[in-house]
Coordinates of C-alpha atoms in Angstrom, one line a residue:
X850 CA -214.3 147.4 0.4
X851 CA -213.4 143.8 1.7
X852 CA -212.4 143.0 -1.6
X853 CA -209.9 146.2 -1.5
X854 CA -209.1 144.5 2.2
X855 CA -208.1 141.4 1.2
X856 CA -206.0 142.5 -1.5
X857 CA -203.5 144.8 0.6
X858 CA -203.6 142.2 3.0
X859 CA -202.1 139.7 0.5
X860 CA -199.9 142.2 -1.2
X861 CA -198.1 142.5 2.4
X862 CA -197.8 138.6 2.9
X863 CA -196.3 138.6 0.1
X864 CA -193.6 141.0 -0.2
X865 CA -192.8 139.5 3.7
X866 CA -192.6 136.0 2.0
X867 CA -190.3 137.4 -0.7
X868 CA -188.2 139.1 1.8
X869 CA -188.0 135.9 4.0
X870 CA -187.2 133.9 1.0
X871 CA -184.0 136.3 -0.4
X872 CA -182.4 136.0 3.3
X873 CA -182.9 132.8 2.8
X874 CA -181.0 132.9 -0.1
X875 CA -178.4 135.1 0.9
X876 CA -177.7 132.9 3.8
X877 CA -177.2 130.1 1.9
X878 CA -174.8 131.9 -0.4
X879 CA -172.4 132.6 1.9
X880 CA -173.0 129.0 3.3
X881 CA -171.8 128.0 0.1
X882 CA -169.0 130.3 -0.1
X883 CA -167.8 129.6 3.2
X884 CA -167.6 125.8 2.1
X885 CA -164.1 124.3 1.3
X886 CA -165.0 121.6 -1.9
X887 CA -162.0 119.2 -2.3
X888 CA -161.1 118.2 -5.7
X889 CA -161.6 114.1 -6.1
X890 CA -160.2 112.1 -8.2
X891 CA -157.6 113.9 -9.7
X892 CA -156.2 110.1 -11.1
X893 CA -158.3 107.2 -10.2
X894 CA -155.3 105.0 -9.6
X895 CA -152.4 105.3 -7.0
X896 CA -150.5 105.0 -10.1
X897 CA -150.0 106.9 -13.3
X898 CA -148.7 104.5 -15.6
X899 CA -145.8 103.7 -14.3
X900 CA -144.8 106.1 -11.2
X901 CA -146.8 107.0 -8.2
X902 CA -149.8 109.3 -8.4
X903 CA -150.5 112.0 -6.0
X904 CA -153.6 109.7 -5.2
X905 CA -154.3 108.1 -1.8
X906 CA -157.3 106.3 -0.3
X907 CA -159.7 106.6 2.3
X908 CA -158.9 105.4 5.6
X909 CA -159.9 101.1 5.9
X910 CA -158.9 100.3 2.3
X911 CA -156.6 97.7 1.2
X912 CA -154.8 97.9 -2.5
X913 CA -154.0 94.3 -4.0
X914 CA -151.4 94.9 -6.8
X915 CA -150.5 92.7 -9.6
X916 CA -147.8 93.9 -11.7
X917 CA -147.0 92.6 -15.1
X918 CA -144.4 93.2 -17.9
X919 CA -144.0 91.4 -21.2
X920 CA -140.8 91.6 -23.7
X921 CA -139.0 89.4 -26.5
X922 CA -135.1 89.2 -26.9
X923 CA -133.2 89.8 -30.3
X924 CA -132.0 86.3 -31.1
X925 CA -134.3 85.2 -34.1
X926 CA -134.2 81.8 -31.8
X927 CA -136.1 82.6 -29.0
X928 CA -138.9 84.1 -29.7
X929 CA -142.1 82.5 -28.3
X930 CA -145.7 82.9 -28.9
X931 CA -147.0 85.9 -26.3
X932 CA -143.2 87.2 -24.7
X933 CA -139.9 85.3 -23.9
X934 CA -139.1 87.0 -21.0
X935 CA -141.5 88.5 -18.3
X936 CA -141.5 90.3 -14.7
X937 CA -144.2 90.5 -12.1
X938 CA -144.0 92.5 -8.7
X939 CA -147.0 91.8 -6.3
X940 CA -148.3 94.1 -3.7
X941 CA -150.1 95.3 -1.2
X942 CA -151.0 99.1 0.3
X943 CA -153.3 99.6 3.0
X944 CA -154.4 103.1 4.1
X945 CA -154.0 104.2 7.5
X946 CA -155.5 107.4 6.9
X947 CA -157.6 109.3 4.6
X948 CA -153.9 111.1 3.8
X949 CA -151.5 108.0 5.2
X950 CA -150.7 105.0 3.4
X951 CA -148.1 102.3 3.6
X952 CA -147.1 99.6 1.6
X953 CA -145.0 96.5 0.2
X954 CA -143.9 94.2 -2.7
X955 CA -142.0 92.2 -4.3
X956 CA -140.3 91.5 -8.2
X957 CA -139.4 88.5 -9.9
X958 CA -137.1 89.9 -13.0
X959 CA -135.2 91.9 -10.6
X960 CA -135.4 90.7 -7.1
X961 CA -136.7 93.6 -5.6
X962 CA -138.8 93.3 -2.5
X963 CA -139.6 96.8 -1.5
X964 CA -141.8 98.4 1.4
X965 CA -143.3 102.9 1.1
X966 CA -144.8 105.0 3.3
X967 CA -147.0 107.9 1.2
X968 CA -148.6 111.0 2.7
X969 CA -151.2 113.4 1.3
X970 CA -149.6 117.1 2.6
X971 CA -151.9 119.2 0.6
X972 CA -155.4 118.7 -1.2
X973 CA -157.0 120.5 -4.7
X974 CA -159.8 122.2 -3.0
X975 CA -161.9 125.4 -3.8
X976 CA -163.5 127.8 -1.3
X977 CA -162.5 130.2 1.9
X978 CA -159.1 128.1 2.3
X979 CA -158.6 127.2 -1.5
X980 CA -155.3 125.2 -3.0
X981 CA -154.1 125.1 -6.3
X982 CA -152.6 121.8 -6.3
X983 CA -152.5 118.7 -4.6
X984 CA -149.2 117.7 -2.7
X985 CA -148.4 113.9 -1.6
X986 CA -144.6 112.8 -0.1
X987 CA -143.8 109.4 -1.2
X988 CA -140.3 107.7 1.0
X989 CA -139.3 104.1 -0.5
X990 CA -136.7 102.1 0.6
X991 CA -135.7 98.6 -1.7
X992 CA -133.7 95.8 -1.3
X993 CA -131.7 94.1 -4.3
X994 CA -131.7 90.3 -3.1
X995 CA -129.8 89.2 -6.2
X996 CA -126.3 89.6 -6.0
X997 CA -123.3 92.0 -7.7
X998 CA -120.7 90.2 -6.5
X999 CA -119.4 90.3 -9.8
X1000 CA -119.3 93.8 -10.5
X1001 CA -119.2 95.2 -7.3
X1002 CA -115.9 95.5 -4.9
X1003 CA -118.6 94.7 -1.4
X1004 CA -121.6 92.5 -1.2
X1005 CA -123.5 93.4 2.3
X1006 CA -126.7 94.3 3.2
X1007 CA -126.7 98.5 3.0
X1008 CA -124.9 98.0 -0.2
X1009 CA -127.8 96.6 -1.7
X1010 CA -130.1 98.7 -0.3
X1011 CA -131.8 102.0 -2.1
X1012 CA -134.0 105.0 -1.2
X1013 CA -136.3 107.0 -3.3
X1014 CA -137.9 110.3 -1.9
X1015 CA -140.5 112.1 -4.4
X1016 CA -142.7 115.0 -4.0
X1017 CA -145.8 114.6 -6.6
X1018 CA -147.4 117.7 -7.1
X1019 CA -150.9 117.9 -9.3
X1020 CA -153.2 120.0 -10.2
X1021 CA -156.6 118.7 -12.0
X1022 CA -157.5 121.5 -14.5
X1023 CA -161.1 120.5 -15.0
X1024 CA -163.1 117.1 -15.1
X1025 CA -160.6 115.5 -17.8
X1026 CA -157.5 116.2 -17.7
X1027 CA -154.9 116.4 -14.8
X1028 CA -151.2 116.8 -15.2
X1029 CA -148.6 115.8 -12.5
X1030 CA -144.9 117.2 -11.9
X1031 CA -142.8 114.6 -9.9
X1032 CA -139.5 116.1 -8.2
X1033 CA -137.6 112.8 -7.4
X1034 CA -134.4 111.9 -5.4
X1035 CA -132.8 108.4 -5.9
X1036 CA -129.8 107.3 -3.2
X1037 CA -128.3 103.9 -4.0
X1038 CA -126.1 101.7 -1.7
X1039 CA -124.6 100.2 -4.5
X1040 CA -122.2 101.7 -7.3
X1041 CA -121.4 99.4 -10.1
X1042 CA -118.8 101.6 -11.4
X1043 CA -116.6 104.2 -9.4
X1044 CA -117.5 106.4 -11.7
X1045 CA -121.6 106.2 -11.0
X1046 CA -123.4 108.7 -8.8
X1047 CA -124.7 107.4 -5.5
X1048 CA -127.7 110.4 -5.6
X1049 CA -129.3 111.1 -8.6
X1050 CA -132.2 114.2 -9.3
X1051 CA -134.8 113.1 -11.9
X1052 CA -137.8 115.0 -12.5
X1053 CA -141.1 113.3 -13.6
X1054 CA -144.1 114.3 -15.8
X1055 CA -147.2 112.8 -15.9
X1056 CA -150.7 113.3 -16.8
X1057 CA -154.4 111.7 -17.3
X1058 CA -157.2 112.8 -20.0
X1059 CA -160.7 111.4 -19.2
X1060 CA -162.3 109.5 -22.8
X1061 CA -165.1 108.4 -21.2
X1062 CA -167.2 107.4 -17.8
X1063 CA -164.5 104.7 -17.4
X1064 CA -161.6 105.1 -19.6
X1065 CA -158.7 107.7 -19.8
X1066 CA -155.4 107.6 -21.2
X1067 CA -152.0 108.1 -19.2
X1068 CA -148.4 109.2 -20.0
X1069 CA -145.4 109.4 -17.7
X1070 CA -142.0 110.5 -18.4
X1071 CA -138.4 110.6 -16.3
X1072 CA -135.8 112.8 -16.7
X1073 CA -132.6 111.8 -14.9
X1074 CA -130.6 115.0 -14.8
X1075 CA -127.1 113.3 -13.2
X1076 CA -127.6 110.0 -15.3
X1077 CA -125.0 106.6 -15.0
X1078 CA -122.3 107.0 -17.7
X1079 CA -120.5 103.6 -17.1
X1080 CA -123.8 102.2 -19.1
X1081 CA -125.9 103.5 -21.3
X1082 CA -129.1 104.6 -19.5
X1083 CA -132.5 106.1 -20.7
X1084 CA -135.5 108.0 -19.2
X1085 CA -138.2 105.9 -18.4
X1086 CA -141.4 106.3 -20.6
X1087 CA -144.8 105.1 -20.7
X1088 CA -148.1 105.4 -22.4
X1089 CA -151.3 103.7 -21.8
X1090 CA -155.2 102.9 -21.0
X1091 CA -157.1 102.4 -18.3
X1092 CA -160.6 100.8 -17.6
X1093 CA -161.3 102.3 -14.4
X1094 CA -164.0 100.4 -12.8
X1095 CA -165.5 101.3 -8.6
X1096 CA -163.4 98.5 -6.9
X1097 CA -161.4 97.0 -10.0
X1098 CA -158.6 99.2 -12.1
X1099 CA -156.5 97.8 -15.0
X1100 CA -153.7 99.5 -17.0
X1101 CA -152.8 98.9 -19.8
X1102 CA -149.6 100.3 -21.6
X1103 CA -146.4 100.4 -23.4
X1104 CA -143.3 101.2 -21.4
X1105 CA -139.4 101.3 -22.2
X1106 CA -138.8 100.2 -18.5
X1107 CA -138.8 96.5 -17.4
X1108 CA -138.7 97.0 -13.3
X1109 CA -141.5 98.3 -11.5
X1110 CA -139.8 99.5 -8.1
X1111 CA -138.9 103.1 -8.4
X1112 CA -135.2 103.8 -8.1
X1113 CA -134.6 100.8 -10.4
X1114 CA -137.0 102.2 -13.5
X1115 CA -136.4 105.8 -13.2
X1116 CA -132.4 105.2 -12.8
X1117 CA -131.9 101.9 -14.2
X1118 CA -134.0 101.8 -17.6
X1119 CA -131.2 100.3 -20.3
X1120 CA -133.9 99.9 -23.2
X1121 CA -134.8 103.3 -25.6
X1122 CA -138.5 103.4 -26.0
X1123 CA -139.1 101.9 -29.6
X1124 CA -140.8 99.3 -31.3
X1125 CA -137.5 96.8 -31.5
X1126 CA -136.5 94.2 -29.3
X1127 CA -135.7 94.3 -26.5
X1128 CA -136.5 97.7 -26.2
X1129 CA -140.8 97.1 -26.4
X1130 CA -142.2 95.9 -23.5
X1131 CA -145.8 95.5 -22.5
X1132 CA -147.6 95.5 -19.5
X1133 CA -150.7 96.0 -17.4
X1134 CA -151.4 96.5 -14.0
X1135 CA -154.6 94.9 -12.1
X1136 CA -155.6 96.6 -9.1
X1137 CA -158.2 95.2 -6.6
X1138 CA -160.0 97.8 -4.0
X1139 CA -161.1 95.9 -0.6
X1140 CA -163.1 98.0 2.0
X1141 CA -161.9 96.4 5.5
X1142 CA -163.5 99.6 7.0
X1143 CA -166.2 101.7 6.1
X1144 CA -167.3 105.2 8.0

């Protein structure tokens, strides 16, 4: 008879148990459904290969850039050991924001010095308030400092002055691949011919695939849709490698386009992409992550 006792006594501690344990459950269910889970990392640099990214960094961190780009010229004469000619643009981004980020730089082949703002407007993120894509504005303004007093009827400051508004919109489709559409707007101050556009549409197309825990490759293409006539002009192309490393990042690629500062390449690239010179040029960017904050 105690036996029999004990027996329905446990049968009814457990069923309560069970019970207690599937609200449990239940409740953290819709917990986790009520959750909003951001996508990271759709590229690990601010930069595809050659264009922006839709990436920007927490709040505290400052970017150090170092930008480099090696090519020969034609004349059987000149050609060296490594590159005859090369161009290097330093710079520096620091994040105001978790979604806000400002920076500058300058170029030696070109002498561009140029200064961005770049704002996160939408993030990847699953759950109860869910988006498909990831939205970042990027505004630049540049300033030419070398001269075109040959070519161009006025020499003054707005003249050599240009602005570059994009809209990057990504979407990572799973843990390896993401792909990246890049409506862009280029106003320049300066016309070389009468004939030239002062605003020009281009549209850009990017994308990362993951190899490995730190490696991934990267494309990037422009597509100028309102193009310079007075010259011949090409879409800027790139393809490349990255080691991507916690606080360290370095790309490495192959690129038609020998500026680095946006309305120049995207606009400006004279060189077909091809294995002839001076039309190869190689390059690799080394990025350095410093934490002046952390939460």
């Amino acid at each position: 008879m105690k036996n029999r006792s004990f027996l329905i006594a446990l049968f009814f501690v457990l069923l309560c148990g069970e019970a207690s344990a599937q609200k449990l459950l239940e409740k953290v269910e819709q917990a986790y459904q009520d959750t909003t889970l951001y996508t990271l990392a759709s590229f690990k640099a601010t930069r595809i290969a050659i264009g922006q990214s839709v990436e920007t960094r927490k709040k505290g961190i400052l970017e150090i850039h170092l930008n480099n780009r090696f090519w020969n010229t034609p004349a059987d004469d000149s050609q060296s050991f490594v590159a005859d000619r090369m161009g290097t643009r330093f710079g520096l981004e620091y994040a105001i924001s978790d979604r806000f980020t400002m920076g500058a730089g300058g170029s030696t082949w070109d002498g561009i010095f140029d200064g961005f703002a770049k704002y996160r407007l939408l993030w990847q993120r699953e759950g109860k308030e869910g988006s498909p894509v990831s939205v970042t504005l990027f505004q630049n303004a540049s300033y030419r400092s070398k001269s075109f007093l040959a070519l161009s009827p006025r020499d003054d400051f707005s003249s050599r002055m240009s602005y570059t508004s994009q809209l990057a919109i990504a979407r990572k489709f799973n843990s390896n691949f993401t792909l990246q559409l890049t409506p862009t707007l280029v106003n320049r101050g300066n016309l070389l011919f009468p004939e030239d556009p002062q605003a020009q549409f281009a549209l850009g197309l990017g994308g990362r695939y993951k190899l490995g825990n730190h490696v991934s490759v990267v494309s990037e293409y422009y597509h100028v849709f309102d193009p310079i006539t007075s010259v011949d002009m090409y879409g800027a192309f790139a393809l490349g490698v990255n080691w991507e490393m916690t606080d360290v990042i370095l790309q490495f690629g192959m690129t038609n386009a020998r500026s680095m500062v946006e309305d120049s390449f995207i606009t400006q690239t004279r060189n077909n992409f091809n294995f002839r010179d001076p039309n190869f040029h190689f390059g690799f960017n080394f990025t350095y992550i410093l934490h002046l904050s952390r939460k």
